[in-house]
Structure formats: C-alpha cells, structure tokens
PDB file of C-alpha atoms in Angstrom:
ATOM      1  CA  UNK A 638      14.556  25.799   3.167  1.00  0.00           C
ATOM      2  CA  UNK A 639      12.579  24.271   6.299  1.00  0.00           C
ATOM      3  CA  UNK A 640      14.294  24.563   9.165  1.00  0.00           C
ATOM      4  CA  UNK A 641      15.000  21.919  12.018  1.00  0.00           C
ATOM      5  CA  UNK A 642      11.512  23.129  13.822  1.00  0.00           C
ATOM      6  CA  UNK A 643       9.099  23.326  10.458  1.00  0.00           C
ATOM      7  CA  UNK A 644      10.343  20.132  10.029  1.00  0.00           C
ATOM      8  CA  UNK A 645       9.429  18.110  13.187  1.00  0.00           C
ATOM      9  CA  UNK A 646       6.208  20.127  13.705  1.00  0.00           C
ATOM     10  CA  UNK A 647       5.431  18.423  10.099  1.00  0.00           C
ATOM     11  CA  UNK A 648       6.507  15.021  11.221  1.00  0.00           C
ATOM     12  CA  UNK A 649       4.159  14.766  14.065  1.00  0.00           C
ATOM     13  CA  UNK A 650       1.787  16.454  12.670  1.00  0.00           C
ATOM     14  CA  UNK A 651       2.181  13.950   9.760  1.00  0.00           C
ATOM     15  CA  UNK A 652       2.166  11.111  12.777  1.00  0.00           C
ATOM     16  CA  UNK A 653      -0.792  12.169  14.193  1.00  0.00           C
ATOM     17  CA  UNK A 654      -2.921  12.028  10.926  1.00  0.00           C
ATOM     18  CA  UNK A 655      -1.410   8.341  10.633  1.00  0.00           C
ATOM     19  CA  UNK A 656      -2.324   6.994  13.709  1.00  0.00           C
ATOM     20  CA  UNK A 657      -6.113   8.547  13.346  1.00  0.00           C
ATOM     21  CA  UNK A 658      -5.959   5.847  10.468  1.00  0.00           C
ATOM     22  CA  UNK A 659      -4.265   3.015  12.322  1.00  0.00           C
ATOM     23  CA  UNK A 660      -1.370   2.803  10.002  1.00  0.00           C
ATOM     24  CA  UNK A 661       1.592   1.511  12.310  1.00  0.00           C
ATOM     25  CA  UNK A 662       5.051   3.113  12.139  1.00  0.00           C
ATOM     26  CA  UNK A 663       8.508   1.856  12.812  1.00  0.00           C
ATOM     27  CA  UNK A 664      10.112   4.485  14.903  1.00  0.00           C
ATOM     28  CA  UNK A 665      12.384   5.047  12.751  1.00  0.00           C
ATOM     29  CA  UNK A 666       9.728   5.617   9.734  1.00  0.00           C
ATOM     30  CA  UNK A 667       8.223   8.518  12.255  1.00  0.00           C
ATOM     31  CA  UNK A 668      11.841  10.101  12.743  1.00  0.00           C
ATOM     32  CA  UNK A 669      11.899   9.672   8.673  1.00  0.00           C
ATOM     33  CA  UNK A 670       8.883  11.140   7.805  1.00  0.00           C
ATOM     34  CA  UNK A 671       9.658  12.971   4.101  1.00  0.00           C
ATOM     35  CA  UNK A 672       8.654  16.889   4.147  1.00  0.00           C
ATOM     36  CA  UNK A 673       8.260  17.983   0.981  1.00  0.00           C
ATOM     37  CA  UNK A 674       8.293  22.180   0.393  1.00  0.00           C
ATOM     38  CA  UNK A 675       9.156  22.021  -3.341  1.00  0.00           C
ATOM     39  CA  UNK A 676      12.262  24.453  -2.013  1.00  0.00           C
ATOM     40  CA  UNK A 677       8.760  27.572  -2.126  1.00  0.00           C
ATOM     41  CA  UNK A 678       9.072  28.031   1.987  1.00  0.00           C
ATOM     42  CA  UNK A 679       5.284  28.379   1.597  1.00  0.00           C
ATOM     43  CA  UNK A 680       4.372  24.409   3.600  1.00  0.00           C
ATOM     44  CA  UNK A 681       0.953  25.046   4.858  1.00  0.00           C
ATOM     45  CA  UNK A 682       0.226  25.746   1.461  1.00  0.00           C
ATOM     46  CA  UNK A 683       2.597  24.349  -0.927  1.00  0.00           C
ATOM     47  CA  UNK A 684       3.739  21.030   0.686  1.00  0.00           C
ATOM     48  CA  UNK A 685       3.609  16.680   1.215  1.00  0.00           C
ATOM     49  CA  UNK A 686       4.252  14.724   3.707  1.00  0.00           C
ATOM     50  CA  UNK A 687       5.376  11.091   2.741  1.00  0.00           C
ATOM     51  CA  UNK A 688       6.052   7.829   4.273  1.00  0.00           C
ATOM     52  CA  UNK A 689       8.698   5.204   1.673  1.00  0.00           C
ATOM     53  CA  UNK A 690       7.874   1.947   2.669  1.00  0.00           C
ATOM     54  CA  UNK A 691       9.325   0.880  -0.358  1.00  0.00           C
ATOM     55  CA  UNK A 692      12.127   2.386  -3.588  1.00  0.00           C
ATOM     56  CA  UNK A 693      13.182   0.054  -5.938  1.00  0.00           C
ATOM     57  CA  UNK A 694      14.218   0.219  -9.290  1.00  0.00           C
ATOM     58  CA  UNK A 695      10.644  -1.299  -9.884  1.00  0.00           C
ATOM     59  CA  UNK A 696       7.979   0.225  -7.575  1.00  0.00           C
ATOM     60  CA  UNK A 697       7.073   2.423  -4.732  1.00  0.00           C
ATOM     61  CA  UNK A 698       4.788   2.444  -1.944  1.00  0.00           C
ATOM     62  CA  UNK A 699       4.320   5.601   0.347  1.00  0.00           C
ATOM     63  CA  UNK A 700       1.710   6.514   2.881  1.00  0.00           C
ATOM     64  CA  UNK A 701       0.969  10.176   1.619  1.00  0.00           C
ATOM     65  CA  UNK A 702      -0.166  13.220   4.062  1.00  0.00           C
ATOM     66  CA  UNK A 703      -1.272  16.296   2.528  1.00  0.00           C
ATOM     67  CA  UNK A 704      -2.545  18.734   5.666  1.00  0.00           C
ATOM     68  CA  UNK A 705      -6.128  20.863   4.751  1.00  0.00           C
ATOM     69  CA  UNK A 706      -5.504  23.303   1.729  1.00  0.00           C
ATOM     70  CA  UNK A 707      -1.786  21.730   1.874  1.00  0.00           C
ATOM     71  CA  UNK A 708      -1.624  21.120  -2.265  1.00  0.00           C
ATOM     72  CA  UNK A 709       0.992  18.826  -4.069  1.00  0.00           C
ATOM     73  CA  UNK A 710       1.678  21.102  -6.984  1.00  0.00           C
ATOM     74  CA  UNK A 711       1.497  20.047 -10.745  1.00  0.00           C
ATOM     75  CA  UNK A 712       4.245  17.756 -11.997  1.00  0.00           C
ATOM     76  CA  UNK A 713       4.255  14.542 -14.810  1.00  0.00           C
ATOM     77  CA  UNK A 714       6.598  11.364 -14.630  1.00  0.00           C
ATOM     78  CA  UNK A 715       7.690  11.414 -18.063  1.00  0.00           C
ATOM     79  CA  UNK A 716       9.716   8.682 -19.501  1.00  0.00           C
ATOM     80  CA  UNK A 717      13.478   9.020 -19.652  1.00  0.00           C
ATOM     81  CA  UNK A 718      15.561   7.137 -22.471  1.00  0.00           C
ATOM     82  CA  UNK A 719      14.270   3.442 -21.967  1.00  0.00           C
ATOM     83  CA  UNK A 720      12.951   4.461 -18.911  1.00  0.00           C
ATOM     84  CA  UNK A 721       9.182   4.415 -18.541  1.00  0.00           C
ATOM     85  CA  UNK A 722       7.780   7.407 -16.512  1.00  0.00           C
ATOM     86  CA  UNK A 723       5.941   6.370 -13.593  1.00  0.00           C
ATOM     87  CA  UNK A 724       2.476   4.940 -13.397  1.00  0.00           C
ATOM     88  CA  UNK A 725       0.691   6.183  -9.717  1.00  0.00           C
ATOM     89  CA  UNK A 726      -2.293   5.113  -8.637  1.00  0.00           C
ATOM     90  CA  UNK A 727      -3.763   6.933  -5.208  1.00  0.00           C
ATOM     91  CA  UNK A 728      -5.729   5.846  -2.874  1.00  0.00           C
ATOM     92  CA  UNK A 729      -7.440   7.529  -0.380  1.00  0.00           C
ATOM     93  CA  UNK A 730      -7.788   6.295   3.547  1.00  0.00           C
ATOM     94  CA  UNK A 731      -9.163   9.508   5.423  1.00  0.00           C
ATOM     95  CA  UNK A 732     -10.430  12.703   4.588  1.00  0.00           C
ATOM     96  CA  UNK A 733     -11.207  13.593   1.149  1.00  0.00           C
ATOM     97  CA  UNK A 734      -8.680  13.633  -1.987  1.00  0.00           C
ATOM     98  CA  UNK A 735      -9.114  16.676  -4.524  1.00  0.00           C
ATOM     99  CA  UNK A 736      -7.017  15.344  -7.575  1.00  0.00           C
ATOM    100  CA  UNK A 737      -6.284  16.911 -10.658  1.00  0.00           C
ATOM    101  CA  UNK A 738      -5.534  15.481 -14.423  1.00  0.00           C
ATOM    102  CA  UNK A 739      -5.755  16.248 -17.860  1.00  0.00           C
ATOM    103  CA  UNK A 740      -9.166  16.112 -19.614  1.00  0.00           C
ATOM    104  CA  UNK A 741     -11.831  18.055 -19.580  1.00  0.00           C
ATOM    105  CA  UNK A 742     -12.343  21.191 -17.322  1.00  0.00           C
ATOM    106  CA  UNK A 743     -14.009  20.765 -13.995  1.00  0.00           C
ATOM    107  CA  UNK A 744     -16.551  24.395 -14.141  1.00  0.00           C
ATOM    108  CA  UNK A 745     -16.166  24.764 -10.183  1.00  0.00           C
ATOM    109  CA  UNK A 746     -12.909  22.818  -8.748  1.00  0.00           C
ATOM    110  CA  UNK A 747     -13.056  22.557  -4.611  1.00  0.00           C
ATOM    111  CA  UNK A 748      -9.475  23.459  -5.146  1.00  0.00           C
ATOM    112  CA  UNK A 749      -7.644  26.812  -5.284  1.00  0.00           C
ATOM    113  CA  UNK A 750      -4.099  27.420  -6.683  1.00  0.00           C
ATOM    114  CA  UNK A 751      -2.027  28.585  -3.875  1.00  0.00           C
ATOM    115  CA  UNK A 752      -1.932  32.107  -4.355  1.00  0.00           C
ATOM    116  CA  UNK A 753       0.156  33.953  -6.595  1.00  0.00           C
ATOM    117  CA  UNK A 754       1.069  30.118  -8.290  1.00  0.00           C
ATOM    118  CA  UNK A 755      -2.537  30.295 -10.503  1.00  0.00           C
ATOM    119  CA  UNK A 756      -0.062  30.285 -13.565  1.00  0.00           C
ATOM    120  CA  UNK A 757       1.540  27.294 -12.380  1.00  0.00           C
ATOM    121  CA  UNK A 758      -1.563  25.179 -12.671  1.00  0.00           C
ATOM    122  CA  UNK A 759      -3.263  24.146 -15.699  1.00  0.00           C
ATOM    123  CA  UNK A 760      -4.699  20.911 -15.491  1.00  0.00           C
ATOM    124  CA  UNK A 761      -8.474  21.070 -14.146  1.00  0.00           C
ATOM    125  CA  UNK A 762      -9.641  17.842 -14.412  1.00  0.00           C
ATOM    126  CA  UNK A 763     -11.366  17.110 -10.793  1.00  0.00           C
ATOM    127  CA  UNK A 764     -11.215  13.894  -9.537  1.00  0.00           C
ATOM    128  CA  UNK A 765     -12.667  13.370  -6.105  1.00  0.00           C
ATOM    129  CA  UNK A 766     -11.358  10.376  -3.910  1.00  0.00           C
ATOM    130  CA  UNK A 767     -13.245   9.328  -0.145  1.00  0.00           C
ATOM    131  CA  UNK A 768     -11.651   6.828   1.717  1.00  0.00           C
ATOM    132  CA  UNK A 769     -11.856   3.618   0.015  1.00  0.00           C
ATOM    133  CA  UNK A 770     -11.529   4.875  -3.632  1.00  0.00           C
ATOM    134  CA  UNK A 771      -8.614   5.105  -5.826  1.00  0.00           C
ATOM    135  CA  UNK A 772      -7.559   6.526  -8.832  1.00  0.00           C
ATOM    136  CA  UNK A 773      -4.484   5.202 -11.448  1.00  0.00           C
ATOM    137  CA  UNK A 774      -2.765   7.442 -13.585  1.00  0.00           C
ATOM    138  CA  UNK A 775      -0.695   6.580 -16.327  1.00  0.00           C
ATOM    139  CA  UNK A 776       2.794   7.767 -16.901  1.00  0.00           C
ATOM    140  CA  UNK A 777       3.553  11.625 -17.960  1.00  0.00           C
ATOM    141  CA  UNK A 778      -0.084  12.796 -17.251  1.00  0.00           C
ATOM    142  CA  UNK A 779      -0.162  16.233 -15.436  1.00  0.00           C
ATOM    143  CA  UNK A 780      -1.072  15.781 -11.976  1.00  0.00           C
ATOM    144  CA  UNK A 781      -1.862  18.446  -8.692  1.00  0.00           C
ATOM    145  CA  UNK A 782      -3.735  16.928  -5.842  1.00  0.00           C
ATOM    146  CA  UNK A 783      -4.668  18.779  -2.708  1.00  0.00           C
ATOM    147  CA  UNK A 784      -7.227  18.156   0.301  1.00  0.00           C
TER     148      UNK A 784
ATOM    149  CA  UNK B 576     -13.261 -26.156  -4.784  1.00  0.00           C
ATOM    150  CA  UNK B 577     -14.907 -23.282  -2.618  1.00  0.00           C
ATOM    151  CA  UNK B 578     -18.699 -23.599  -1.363  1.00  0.00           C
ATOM    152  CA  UNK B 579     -20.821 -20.039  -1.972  1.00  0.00           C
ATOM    153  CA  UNK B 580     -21.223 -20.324   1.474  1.00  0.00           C
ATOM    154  CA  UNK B 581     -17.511 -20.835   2.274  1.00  0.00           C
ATOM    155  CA  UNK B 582     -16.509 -17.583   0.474  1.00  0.00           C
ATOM    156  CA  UNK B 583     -19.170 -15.513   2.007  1.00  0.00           C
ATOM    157  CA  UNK B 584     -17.827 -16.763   5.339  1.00  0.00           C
ATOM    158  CA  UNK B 585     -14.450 -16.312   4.586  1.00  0.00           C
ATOM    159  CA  UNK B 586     -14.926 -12.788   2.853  1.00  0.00           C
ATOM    160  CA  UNK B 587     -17.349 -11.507   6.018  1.00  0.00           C
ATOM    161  CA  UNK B 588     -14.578 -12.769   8.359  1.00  0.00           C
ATOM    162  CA  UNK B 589     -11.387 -10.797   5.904  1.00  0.00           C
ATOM    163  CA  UNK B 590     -13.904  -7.793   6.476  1.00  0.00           C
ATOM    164  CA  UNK B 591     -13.670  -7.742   9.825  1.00  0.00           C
ATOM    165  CA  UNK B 592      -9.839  -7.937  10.052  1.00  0.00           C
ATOM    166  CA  UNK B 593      -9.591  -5.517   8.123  1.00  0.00           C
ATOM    167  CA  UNK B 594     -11.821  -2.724   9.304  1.00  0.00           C
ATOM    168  CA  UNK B 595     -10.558  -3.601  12.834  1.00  0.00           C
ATOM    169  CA  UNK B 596      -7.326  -1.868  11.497  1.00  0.00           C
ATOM    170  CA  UNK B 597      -9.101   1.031  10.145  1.00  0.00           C
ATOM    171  CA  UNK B 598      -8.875   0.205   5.991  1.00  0.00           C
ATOM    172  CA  UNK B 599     -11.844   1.110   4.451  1.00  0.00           C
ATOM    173  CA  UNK B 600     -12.753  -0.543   1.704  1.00  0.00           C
ATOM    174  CA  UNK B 601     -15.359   0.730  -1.283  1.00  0.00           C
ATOM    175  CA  UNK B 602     -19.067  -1.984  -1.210  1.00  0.00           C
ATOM    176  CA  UNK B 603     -17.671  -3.428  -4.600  1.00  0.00           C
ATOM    177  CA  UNK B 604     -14.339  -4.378  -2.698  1.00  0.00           C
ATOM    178  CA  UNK B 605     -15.741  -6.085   0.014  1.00  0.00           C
ATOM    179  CA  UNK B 606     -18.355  -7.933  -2.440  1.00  0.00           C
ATOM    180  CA  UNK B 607     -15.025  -8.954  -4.364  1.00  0.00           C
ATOM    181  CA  UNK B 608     -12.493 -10.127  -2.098  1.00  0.00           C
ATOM    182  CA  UNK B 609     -10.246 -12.586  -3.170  1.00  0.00           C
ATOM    183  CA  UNK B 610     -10.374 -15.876  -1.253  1.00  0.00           C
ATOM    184  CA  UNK B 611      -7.675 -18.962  -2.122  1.00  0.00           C
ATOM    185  CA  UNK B 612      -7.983 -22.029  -1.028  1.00  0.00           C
ATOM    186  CA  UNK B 613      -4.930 -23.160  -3.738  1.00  0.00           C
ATOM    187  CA  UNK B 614      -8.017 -26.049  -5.016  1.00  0.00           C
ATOM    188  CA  UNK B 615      -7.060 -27.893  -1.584  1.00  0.00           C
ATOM    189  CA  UNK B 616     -10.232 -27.346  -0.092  1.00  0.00           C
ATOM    190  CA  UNK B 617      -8.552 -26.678   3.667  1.00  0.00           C
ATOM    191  CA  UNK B 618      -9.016 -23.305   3.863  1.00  0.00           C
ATOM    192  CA  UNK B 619      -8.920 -22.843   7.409  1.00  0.00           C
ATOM    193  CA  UNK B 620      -5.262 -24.035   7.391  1.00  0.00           C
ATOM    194  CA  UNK B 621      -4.227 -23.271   3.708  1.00  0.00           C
ATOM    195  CA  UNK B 622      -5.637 -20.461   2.169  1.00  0.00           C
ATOM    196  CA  UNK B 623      -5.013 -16.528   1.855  1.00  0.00           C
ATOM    197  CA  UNK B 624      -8.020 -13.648   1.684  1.00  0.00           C
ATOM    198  CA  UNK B 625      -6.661 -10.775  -0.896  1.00  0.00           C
ATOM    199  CA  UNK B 626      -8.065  -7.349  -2.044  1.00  0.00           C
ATOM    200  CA  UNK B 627      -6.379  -6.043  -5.292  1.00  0.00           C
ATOM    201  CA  UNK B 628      -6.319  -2.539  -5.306  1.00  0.00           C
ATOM    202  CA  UNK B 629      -3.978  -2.578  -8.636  1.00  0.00           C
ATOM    203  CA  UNK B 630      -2.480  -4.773 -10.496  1.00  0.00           C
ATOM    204  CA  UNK B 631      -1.057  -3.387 -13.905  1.00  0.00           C
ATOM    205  CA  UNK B 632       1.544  -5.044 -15.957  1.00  0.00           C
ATOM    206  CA  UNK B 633       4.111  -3.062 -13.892  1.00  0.00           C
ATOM    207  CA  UNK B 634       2.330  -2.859 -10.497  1.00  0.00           C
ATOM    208  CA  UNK B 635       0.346  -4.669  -7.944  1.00  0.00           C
ATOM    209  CA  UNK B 636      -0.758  -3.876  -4.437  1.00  0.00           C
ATOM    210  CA  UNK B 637      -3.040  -6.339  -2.437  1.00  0.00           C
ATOM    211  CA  UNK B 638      -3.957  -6.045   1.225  1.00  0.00           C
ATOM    212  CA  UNK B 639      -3.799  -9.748   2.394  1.00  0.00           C
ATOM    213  CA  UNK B 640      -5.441 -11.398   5.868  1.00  0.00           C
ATOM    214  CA  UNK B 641      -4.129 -14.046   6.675  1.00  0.00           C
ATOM    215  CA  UNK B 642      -6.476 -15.807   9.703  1.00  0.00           C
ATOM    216  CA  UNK B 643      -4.660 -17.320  12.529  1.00  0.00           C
ATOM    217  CA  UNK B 644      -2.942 -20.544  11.561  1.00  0.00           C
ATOM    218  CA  UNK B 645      -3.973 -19.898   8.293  1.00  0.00           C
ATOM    219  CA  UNK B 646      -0.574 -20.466   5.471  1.00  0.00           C
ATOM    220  CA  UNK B 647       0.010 -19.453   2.296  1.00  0.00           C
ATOM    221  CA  UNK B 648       2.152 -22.179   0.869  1.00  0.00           C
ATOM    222  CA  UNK B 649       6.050 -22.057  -0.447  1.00  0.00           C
ATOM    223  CA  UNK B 650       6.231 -20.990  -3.940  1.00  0.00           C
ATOM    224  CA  UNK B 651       8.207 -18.555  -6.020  1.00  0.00           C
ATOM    225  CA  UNK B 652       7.951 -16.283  -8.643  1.00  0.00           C
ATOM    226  CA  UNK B 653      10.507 -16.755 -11.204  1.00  0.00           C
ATOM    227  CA  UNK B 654      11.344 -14.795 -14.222  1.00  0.00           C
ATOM    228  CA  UNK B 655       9.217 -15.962 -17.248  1.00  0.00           C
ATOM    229  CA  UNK B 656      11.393 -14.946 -20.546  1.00  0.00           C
ATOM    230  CA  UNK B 657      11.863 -11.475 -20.698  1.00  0.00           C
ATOM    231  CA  UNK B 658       9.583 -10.963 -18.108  1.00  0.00           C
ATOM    232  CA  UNK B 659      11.345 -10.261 -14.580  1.00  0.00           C
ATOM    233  CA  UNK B 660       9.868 -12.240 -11.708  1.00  0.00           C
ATOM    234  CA  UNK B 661       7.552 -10.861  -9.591  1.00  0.00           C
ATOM    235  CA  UNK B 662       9.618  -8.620  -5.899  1.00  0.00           C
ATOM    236  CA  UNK B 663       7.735  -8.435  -3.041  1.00  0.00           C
ATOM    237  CA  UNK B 664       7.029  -6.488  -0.282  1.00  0.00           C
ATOM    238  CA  UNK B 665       5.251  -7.605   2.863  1.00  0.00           C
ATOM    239  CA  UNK B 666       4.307  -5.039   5.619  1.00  0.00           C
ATOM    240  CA  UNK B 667       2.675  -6.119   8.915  1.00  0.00           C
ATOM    241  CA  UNK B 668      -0.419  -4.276   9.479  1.00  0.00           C
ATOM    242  CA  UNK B 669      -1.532  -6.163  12.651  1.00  0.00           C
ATOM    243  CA  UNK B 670      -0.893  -9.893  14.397  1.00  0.00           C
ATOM    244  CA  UNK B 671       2.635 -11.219  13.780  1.00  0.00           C
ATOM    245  CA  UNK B 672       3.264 -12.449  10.671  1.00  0.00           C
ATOM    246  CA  UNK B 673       5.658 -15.296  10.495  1.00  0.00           C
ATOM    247  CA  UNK B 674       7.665 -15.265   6.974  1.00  0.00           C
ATOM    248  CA  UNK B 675       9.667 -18.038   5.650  1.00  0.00           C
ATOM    249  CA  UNK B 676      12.096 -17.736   2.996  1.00  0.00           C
ATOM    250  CA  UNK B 677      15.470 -19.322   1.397  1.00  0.00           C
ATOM    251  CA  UNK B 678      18.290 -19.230   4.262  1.00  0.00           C
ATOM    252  CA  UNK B 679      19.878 -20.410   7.478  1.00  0.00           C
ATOM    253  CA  UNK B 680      17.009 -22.485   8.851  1.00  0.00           C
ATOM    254  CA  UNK B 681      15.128 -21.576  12.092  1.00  0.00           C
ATOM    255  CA  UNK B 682      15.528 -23.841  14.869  1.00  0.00           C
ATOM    256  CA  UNK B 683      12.249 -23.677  16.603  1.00  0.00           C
ATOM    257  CA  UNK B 684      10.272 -21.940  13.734  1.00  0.00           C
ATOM    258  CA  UNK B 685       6.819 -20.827  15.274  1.00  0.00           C
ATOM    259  CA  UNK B 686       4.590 -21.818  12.251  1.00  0.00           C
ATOM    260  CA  UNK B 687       4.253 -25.776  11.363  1.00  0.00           C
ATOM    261  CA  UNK B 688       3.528 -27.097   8.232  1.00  0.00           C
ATOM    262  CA  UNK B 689      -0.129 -27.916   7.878  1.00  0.00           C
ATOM    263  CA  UNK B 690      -0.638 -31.494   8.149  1.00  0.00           C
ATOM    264  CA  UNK B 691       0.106 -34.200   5.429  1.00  0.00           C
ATOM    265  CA  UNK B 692       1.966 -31.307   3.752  1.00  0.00           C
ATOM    266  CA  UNK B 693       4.914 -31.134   5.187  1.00  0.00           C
ATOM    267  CA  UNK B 694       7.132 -32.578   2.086  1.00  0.00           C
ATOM    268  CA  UNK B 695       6.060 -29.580   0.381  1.00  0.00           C
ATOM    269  CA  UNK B 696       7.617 -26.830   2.992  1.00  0.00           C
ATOM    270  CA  UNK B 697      11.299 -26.966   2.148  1.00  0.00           C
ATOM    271  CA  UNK B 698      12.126 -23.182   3.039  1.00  0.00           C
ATOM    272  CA  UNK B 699      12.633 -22.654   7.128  1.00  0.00           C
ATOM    273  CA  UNK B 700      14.173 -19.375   7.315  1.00  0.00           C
ATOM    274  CA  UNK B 701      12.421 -17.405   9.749  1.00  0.00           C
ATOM    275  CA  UNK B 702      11.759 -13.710   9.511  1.00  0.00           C
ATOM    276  CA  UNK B 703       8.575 -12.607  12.149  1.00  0.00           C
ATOM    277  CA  UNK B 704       7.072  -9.045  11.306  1.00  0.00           C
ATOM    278  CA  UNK B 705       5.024  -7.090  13.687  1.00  0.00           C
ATOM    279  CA  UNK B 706       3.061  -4.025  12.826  1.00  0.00           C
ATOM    280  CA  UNK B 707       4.888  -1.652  11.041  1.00  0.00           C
ATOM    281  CA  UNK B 708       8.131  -3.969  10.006  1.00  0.00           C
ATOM    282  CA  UNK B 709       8.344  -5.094   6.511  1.00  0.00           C
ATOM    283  CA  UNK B 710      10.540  -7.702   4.658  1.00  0.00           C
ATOM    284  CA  UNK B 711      10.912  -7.450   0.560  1.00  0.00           C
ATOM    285  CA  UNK B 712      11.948 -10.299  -0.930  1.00  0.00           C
ATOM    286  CA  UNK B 713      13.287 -10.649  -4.503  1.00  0.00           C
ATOM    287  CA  UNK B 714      11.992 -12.431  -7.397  1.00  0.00           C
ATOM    288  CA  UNK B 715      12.401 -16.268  -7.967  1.00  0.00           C
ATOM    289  CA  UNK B 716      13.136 -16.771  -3.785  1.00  0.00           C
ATOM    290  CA  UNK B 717      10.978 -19.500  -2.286  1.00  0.00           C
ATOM    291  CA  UNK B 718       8.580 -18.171   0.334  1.00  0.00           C
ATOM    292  CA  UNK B 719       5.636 -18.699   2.786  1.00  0.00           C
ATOM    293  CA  UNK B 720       3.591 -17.273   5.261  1.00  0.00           C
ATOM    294  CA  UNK B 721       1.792 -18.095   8.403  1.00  0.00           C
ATOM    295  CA  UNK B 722      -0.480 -15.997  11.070  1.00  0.00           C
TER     296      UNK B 722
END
C-alpha cells in the first residue's frame, strides 16, 4: 500500500505535469488526485495518476498522468449482465502515448513489461498517440498503455 | 446560412482560443471545426465553435469556444423513446462561462438575451464557472450558455 508520502509526492508530481498543459484544477481536484498502484508497491513502474471530472452511471471523463516508463498494466472492461463493458477512447495532450491492443504483433514495441510482470502482458498491438491524436477502443479489448 | 469566408474566420479565431490554453489539436481538426450559427445568420451573438473528439452512440466529448458575448441558445435534450436524453457536463477551461438552466431565477443575470430574441430565453438560473469548475446537468433540463 502507498503510504501518506508516496502519495502526495504523486499528486504534485501529477499537478505539475497538468499545469505544463494548462489544464486548470479545482483545489480540491489537486488534493484528489487518484494514485493508482494496482496494490504491486512498484509506482514508478507499475502505476496512474487520474483526475474524475466526471462518474456517472453513463460516462467518464478523467485527465490521465502516467510518469516516464510509469505503465498502466493490461486489463479489459468486459460487459457484466446487461451491463455493457466500457468503451475508452484516449487522447493524448503532452508527451507521447505508447498504447497497447489486440491485433497483430508490433516486431519492436517502445514499451517494456515492468520487470518480472512479462507474463502479465500479452497484447502487443502498438499504437502510438502525440498530442492531438486519439485512439477509441471498444468494450472488453485488452488494453496496457505506458509513456 | 454561413459564408466560406465566415467559417474560415470563425474556425481561425476557435484556433486561437484554443491553443492559447494549450489543446493541441491534429491539422484535420482544426480544418474541421464545427461552427453553428443555429441557420440565424448572427453568429457573432448566437453561435457556438465545437471540435468532436468522439461521439459514439454511448459517448461524446466536444471542446466548445464560445467568443465573448457569443450564446448558445436554450434548448434541451429530451429522451427520444427508449433512447435516454442526452447528460451533460460543462467544464470551464478559460473566461467565465455563464450557464443558465431550470431554477430559482437570477436577479441580475450577467448574460442578456441577444436582441429580438428574448421571448425565446425562458430559463434564468444562473450558475458562472471559472476555470476548473464544472456543472453537469441532466437530460431533458432547459439550458444556455454565454461568454
């Protein structure tokens, strides 16, 4: 588990990222910030940092921060019952966006599985996002991004 | 309806807002921004600039510059059959946005209907956002904005 001071060096370290982009925070969206560490204590590796502007029952909006070689590991948004699994589309403001999908097999990914995690990761599929371009996935699709 | 020259104008000048606040936006983007004049032909007082950067069957998210003075007029988005109307969320990127929805009318509400239109502004209930506040408003509620 992060502790109290993992967690607010990731805040404003998340903050500082933010303002290099001009996005505008509510103070109390900065004291909020989301720190993600999967429960793996590994953050500088295995981590997100998020901003929820919105949660509804019907859609959600976050500013994401992923730090360099900081990687969101592999997941899907199935459907549950009647529910349909989430549909994500990611856009990128700063830096550069290594995402990963299904499909074919990218021969030389700029990404690395964290080590000792390589078995966790299966989808290869490189997409590259600058700022400005987006990507939409559909529900359930394997996804890891990292940047 | 919209001169050529009228959209270039108005899309060069949405470009400029929004790069002042840091969004980058891909060369196809900026060729494609939305501009609504609502078949009025006042655009400087009624009209809206929009770029989509989704919009699914379950999803849409749309930067929208709004130049000073400029309104988007009262409407609503009601449910259609099964089809839920559409909730909204507006966050304040930069300027003060001046929201009006159903409510407790504003005494000395900052915006003013544009001119000759004023029959059609029923709604008077004032909520301003600044950068980094937000207001999301459910479907079917009668709403407008003003810079």
């Amino acid at each position: 588990m992060l502790t109290r001071e993992q967690l607010m060096y990731a805040q404003v370290r998340a903050c500082e990222y933010l303002d290099r982009v001009g996005i505008v925070l509510a103070a109390e969206e900065s004291n909020n910030i989301e720190v993600a560490d999967f429960g793996l204590d590994e953050l500088e590796t295995t981590g997100l940092e998020l901003v929820v502007y919105v949660n509804t029952e019907r859609v959600c909006a976050k500013e994401l921060v992923l730090f360099p070689h900081q990687t969101c590991p592999e997941h899907r948004h199935p459907s549950i019952g009647e529910v349909p699994g989430k549909e994500e589309t990611f856009r990128c403001r700063w830096g550069t966006v290594y995402l990963y999908v299904e499909g074919e097999v990218t021969p030389y990914p700029a990404a690395q599985a964290p080590k000792g995690r390589e078995h966790t990761y299966t989808v290869w599929h490189e997409v590259v996002l600058r700022p400005g371009e987006q990507h939409t996935i559909p529900p359930n699709t394997l996804l890891l991004f990292d940047k």
